mmCIF file of C-alpha atoms in Angstrom:
data_model
loop_
_atom_site.group_PDB
_atom_site.id
_atom_site.type_symbol
_atom_site.label_atom_id
_atom_site.label_comp_id
_atom_site.label_asym_id
_atom_site.label_seq_id
_atom_site.Cartn_x
_atom_site.Cartn_y
_atom_site.Cartn_z
ATOM 1 C CA GLU T 3 98.156 99.283 100.212
ATOM 2 C CA ASP T 4 94.534 100.411 100.448
ATOM 3 C CA ALA T 5 94.095 104.032 99.364
ATOM 4 C CA GLY T 6 91.486 104.693 102.071
ATOM 5 C CA TYR T 7 92.313 107.167 104.808
ATOM 6 C CA PRO T 8 93.415 107.528 107.494
ATOM 7 C CA HIS T 9 96.650 105.630 106.894
ATOM 8 C CA LEU T 10 98.272 104.154 109.997
ATOM 9 C CA TYR T 11 101.909 103.034 110.178
ATOM 10 C CA GLU T 12 103.886 101.280 112.937
ATOM 11 C CA LEU T 13 107.591 100.739 113.555
ATOM 12 C CA ARG T 14 108.063 97.500 115.473
ATOM 13 C CA LEU T 15 111.110 95.734 116.874
ATOM 14 C CA ASP T 16 111.866 92.636 114.845
ATOM 15 C CA HIS T 17 112.481 90.248 117.736
ATOM 16 C CA SER T 18 109.723 91.310 120.161
ATOM 17 C CA ASP T 19 107.084 92.994 117.968
ATOM 18 C CA GLU T 20 107.119 95.942 120.432
ATOM 19 C CA ILE T 21 105.813 99.156 118.856
ATOM 20 C CA LEU T 22 108.462 101.895 118.968
ATOM 21 C CA MET T 23 106.710 104.519 116.883
ATOM 22 C CA SER T 24 103.468 104.971 115.032
ATOM 23 C CA ALA T 25 102.227 107.481 112.495
ATOM 24 C CA GLN T 26 98.922 108.542 111.040
ATOM 25 C CA ARG T 27 98.002 110.467 107.928
ATOM 26 C CA GLU T 28 94.474 111.783 107.430
ATOM 27 C CA ASP T 29 94.606 112.363 103.658
ATOM 28 C CA GLU T 30 96.933 112.886 100.683
ATOM 29 C CA GLN T 31 97.896 116.489 101.480
ATOM 30 C CA CYS T 32 97.867 116.272 105.311
ATOM 31 C CA PRO T 33 101.049 115.926 107.327
ATOM 32 C CA CYS T 34 101.860 112.441 108.562
ATOM 33 C CA ARG T 35 102.073 112.834 112.356
ATOM 34 C CA ILE T 36 104.598 110.628 114.178
ATOM 35 C CA PHE T 37 104.220 109.480 117.788
ATOM 36 C CA ALA T 38 106.172 107.407 120.268
ATOM 37 C CA ARG T 39 104.509 104.050 120.899
ATOM 38 C CA LYS T 40 101.097 102.956 119.591
ATOM 39 C CA SER T 41 99.073 105.542 117.732
ATOM 40 C CA ASP T 42 95.681 106.550 119.027
ATOM 41 C CA LEU T 43 93.370 108.349 116.628
ATOM 42 C CA GLU T 44 92.728 110.934 119.359
ATOM 43 C CA ARG T 45 96.393 111.976 119.639
ATOM 44 C CA SER T 46 97.454 115.426 118.580
ATOM 45 C CA GLU T 47 100.577 117.532 118.144
ATOM 46 C CA HIS T 48 100.093 118.616 121.760
ATOM 47 C CA SER T 49 100.489 115.153 123.327
ATOM 48 C CA GLU T 50 103.708 114.179 125.068
ATOM 49 C CA ASP T 51 104.186 111.284 122.613
ATOM 50 C CA TYR T 52 104.284 113.575 119.573
ATOM 51 C CA LEU T 53 107.701 113.338 117.857
ATOM 52 C CA GLY T 54 107.207 115.294 114.642
ATOM 53 C CA CYS T 55 105.574 115.219 111.240
ATOM 54 C CA VAL T 56 106.295 114.683 107.571
ATOM 55 C CA THR T 57 104.726 117.141 105.138
ATOM 56 C CA PRO T 58 104.533 116.592 101.376
ATOM 57 C CA ASN T 59 104.787 119.192 98.655
ATOM 58 C CA PHE T 60 101.844 119.536 96.262
ATOM 59 C CA TRP T 61 103.206 116.955 93.781
ATOM 60 C CA GLY T 62 104.294 114.386 96.384
ATOM 61 C CA THR T 63 107.906 114.523 95.186
ATOM 62 C CA LEU T 64 109.432 116.285 98.209
ATOM 63 C CA PHE T 65 108.742 115.426 101.847
ATOM 64 C CA THR T 66 110.016 117.415 104.845
ATOM 65 C CA LEU T 67 110.446 115.860 108.303
ATOM 66 C CA TYR T 68 109.949 118.360 111.130
ATOM 67 C CA ASP T 69 110.641 117.812 114.812
ATOM 68 C CA ALA T 70 107.966 118.219 117.519
ATOM 69 C CA GLY T 71 108.233 122.021 117.706
ATOM 70 C CA ALA T 72 105.241 124.269 117.003
ATOM 71 C CA ASP T 73 104.336 125.406 113.485
ATOM 72 C CA MET T 74 104.608 129.098 114.341
ATOM 73 C CA GLU T 75 103.449 130.276 110.913
ATOM 74 C CA ALA T 76 100.200 128.313 111.108
ATOM 75 C CA LEU T 77 99.629 129.268 114.759
ATOM 76 C CA SER T 78 100.126 132.996 114.136
ATOM 77 C CA LYS T 79 97.528 132.897 111.324
ATOM 78 C CA ASP T 80 94.960 131.068 113.442
ATOM 79 C CA ALA T 81 95.434 132.760 116.787
ATOM 80 C CA GLU T 82 97.364 135.982 117.116
ATOM 81 C CA TRP T 83 97.197 135.785 120.919
ATOM 82 C CA LEU T 84 99.594 132.795 120.810
ATOM 83 C CA ARG T 85 102.497 134.994 119.645
ATOM 84 C CA GLY T 86 103.549 135.821 123.205
ATOM 85 C CA LEU T 87 103.626 132.219 124.460
ATOM 86 C CA PRO T 88 106.996 130.499 124.938
ATOM 87 C CA LEU T 89 106.594 127.954 122.135
ATOM 88 C CA ARG T 90 109.604 126.327 120.509
ATOM 89 C CA PRO T 91 109.407 126.679 116.718
ATOM 90 C CA ARG T 92 109.596 123.439 114.784
ATOM 91 C CA GLU T 93 112.792 122.723 112.896
ATOM 92 C CA VAL T 94 113.522 120.804 109.717
ATOM 93 C CA VAL T 95 115.190 117.458 110.453
ATOM 94 C CA MET T 96 115.529 116.233 106.861
ATOM 95 C CA LYS T 97 114.143 116.441 103.335
ATOM 96 C CA ILE T 98 113.358 113.425 101.150
ATOM 97 C CA GLY T 99 113.068 113.906 97.411
ATOM 98 C CA TYR T 100 111.706 111.554 94.767
ATOM 99 C CA GLU T 101 112.677 112.162 91.170
ATOM 100 C CA THR T 102 109.659 111.891 88.932
ATOM 101 C CA ASN T 103 109.661 109.005 86.489
ATOM 102 C CA VAL T 104 106.983 109.842 83.948
ATOM 103 C CA PHE T 105 107.500 106.794 81.730
ATOM 104 C CA GLY T 106 108.013 104.269 84.546
ATOM 105 C CA ASP T 107 110.784 102.577 82.589
ATOM 106 C CA SER T 108 113.378 102.741 85.374
ATOM 107 C CA PRO T 109 113.433 102.742 89.190
ATOM 108 C CA ARG T 110 112.763 106.063 90.854
ATOM 109 C CA LYS T 111 115.605 107.950 92.483
ATOM 110 C CA VAL T 112 115.489 108.944 96.141
ATOM 111 C CA SER T 113 117.645 111.611 97.781
ATOM 112 C CA VAL T 114 117.778 112.414 101.487
ATOM 113 C CA ASP T 115 119.264 115.633 102.867
ATOM 114 C CA PHE T 116 119.744 115.764 106.633
ATOM 115 C CA VAL T 117 119.848 119.047 108.546
ATOM 116 C CA ARG T 118 122.130 118.751 111.562
ATOM 117 C CA HIS T 119 123.303 122.043 112.967
ATOM 118 C CA LYS T 120 125.933 123.232 110.465
ATOM 119 C CA GLU T 121 126.353 119.845 108.792
ATOM 120 C CA ARG T 122 124.140 118.821 105.884
ATOM 121 C CA PRO T 123 124.898 115.163 105.151
ATOM 122 C CA SER T 124 123.232 113.724 102.051
ATOM 123 C CA MET T 125 122.342 110.184 100.963
ATOM 124 C CA GLY T 126 120.840 108.651 97.862
ATOM 125 C CA ASN T 127 119.355 105.328 96.918
ATOM 126 C CA LEU T 128 121.504 102.557 95.543
ATOM 127 C CA LYS T 129 120.620 102.077 91.901
ATOM 128 C CA PRO T 130 119.069 98.629 91.342
ATOM 129 C CA ARG T 131 120.589 96.393 88.672
ATOM 130 C CA TRP T 132 118.640 94.529 86.021
ATOM 131 C CA ASP T 133 118.341 90.844 86.921
ATOM 132 C CA LYS T 134 117.879 88.662 83.830
ATOM 133 C CA LYS T 135 116.569 85.709 85.863
ATOM 134 C CA LEU T 136 113.870 87.798 87.565
ATOM 135 C CA ASN T 137 113.317 89.963 84.487
ATOM 136 C CA SER T 138 113.208 93.028 86.757
ATOM 137 C CA TYR T 139 115.400 95.421 88.736
ATOM 138 C CA ALA T 140 116.833 93.961 91.947
ATOM 139 C CA LEU T 141 118.890 94.920 94.991
ATOM 140 C CA PRO T 142 120.832 92.700 97.413
ATOM 141 C CA PHE T 143 118.776 92.556 100.626
ATOM 142 C CA PHE T 144 120.741 89.690 102.217
ATOM 143 C CA GLY T 145 117.631 87.569 102.825
ATOM 144 C CA ARG T 146 115.669 90.307 104.624
ATOM 145 C CA VAL T 147 113.245 91.192 101.811
ATOM 146 C CA LYS T 148 110.893 88.595 100.367
ATOM 147 C CA LYS T 149 108.776 90.473 97.780
ATOM 148 C CA ALA T 150 109.498 92.669 94.780
ATOM 149 C CA SER T 151 108.120 96.189 95.191
ATOM 150 C CA ALA T 152 108.650 99.642 93.692
ATOM 151 C CA LYS T 153 108.969 100.778 97.331
ATOM 152 C CA ASN T 154 112.098 98.693 98.032
ATOM 153 C CA PHE T 155 115.247 100.817 98.343
ATOM 154 C CA GLN T 156 118.608 101.205 100.075
ATOM 155 C CA LEU T 157 120.316 104.448 101.131
ATOM 156 C CA VAL T 158 124.044 104.915 100.619
ATOM 157 C CA VAL T 159 126.546 107.779 100.446
ATOM 158 C CA ASN T 160 128.158 108.457 97.058
ATOM 159 C CA GLY T 161 126.708 105.274 95.526
ATOM 160 C CA ASP T 162 128.978 103.071 97.697
ATOM 161 C CA GLN T 163 127.110 99.737 97.795
ATOM 162 C CA ASN T 164 129.453 98.456 100.511
ATOM 163 C CA THR T 165 128.191 101.029 103.002
ATOM 164 C CA ILE T 166 124.404 100.731 103.237
ATOM 165 C CA PHE T 167 122.886 102.965 105.931
ATOM 166 C CA LEU T 168 119.219 102.064 105.445
ATOM 167 C CA MET T 169 117.305 99.203 103.799
ATOM 168 C CA PHE T 170 113.551 99.255 103.278
ATOM 169 C CA GLY T 171 111.800 96.362 101.606
ATOM 170 C CA LYS T 172 108.582 94.394 101.353
ATOM 171 C CA ILE T 173 108.154 91.174 103.340
ATOM 172 C CA SER T 174 104.442 90.552 102.753
ATOM 173 C CA LYS T 175 101.241 92.492 102.075
ATOM 174 C CA ASP T 176 101.380 95.717 104.112
ATOM 175 C CA VAL T 177 104.507 94.508 106.004
ATOM 176 C CA PHE T 178 107.959 95.955 105.296
ATOM 177 C CA CYS T 179 111.335 95.607 106.979
ATOM 178 C CA LEU T 180 113.326 98.704 107.894
ATOM 179 C CA ASP T 181 116.982 98.204 108.802
ATOM 180 C CA PHE T 182 119.125 101.244 109.560
ATOM 181 C CA ARG T 183 122.254 102.304 111.398
ATOM 182 C CA GLY T 184 123.975 105.460 112.587
ATOM 183 C CA PRO T 185 124.109 108.262 111.822
ATOM 184 C CA ILE T 186 120.423 107.717 110.954
ATOM 185 C CA ALA T 187 118.177 108.041 114.034
ATOM 186 C CA PRO T 188 114.924 106.067 114.445
ATOM 187 C CA LEU T 189 112.743 109.127 113.761
ATOM 188 C CA GLU T 190 114.681 109.854 110.562
ATOM 189 C CA ALA T 191 114.439 106.236 109.408
ATOM 190 C CA PHE T 192 110.719 105.961 110.117
#
């Protein structure tokens, strides 16, 4: 939870601790680049392990996940000679929005819009309920989450708490669990 950069993230298998994906973010307004396996600070968008990136808007309330295609707009500005190369343009995979909560008196709302060919499935976070015993908002994590955190959330469709597609919650300092199922892919969950 240190604000120093770069930030490094890893997605590990629960039972073997094998690293499936890693990500790195250089600063607040830089894209977070996602790679297969362990991240190396020398990796770039041109490596074979590059999977995509997440870019924030200026306010940090909307994040866009792109696949591993080339950012044609940025490339054409930097090097006009690249226009003739057979590069695949990057495509939007999904958008994640956070509703601003100026007063901080209630949990923030998360919305996720997937882009899959002609389909555009959408999910939102399950609204936490006030727990009188804990004197805070809480969600049922079925024993997976150990710590209270503003980052804990669950994604559902149409607020149906019986059909949770993704759970993200704090286990210990700088360690979170991420449980997900189809139709969410590992890159989308991470």
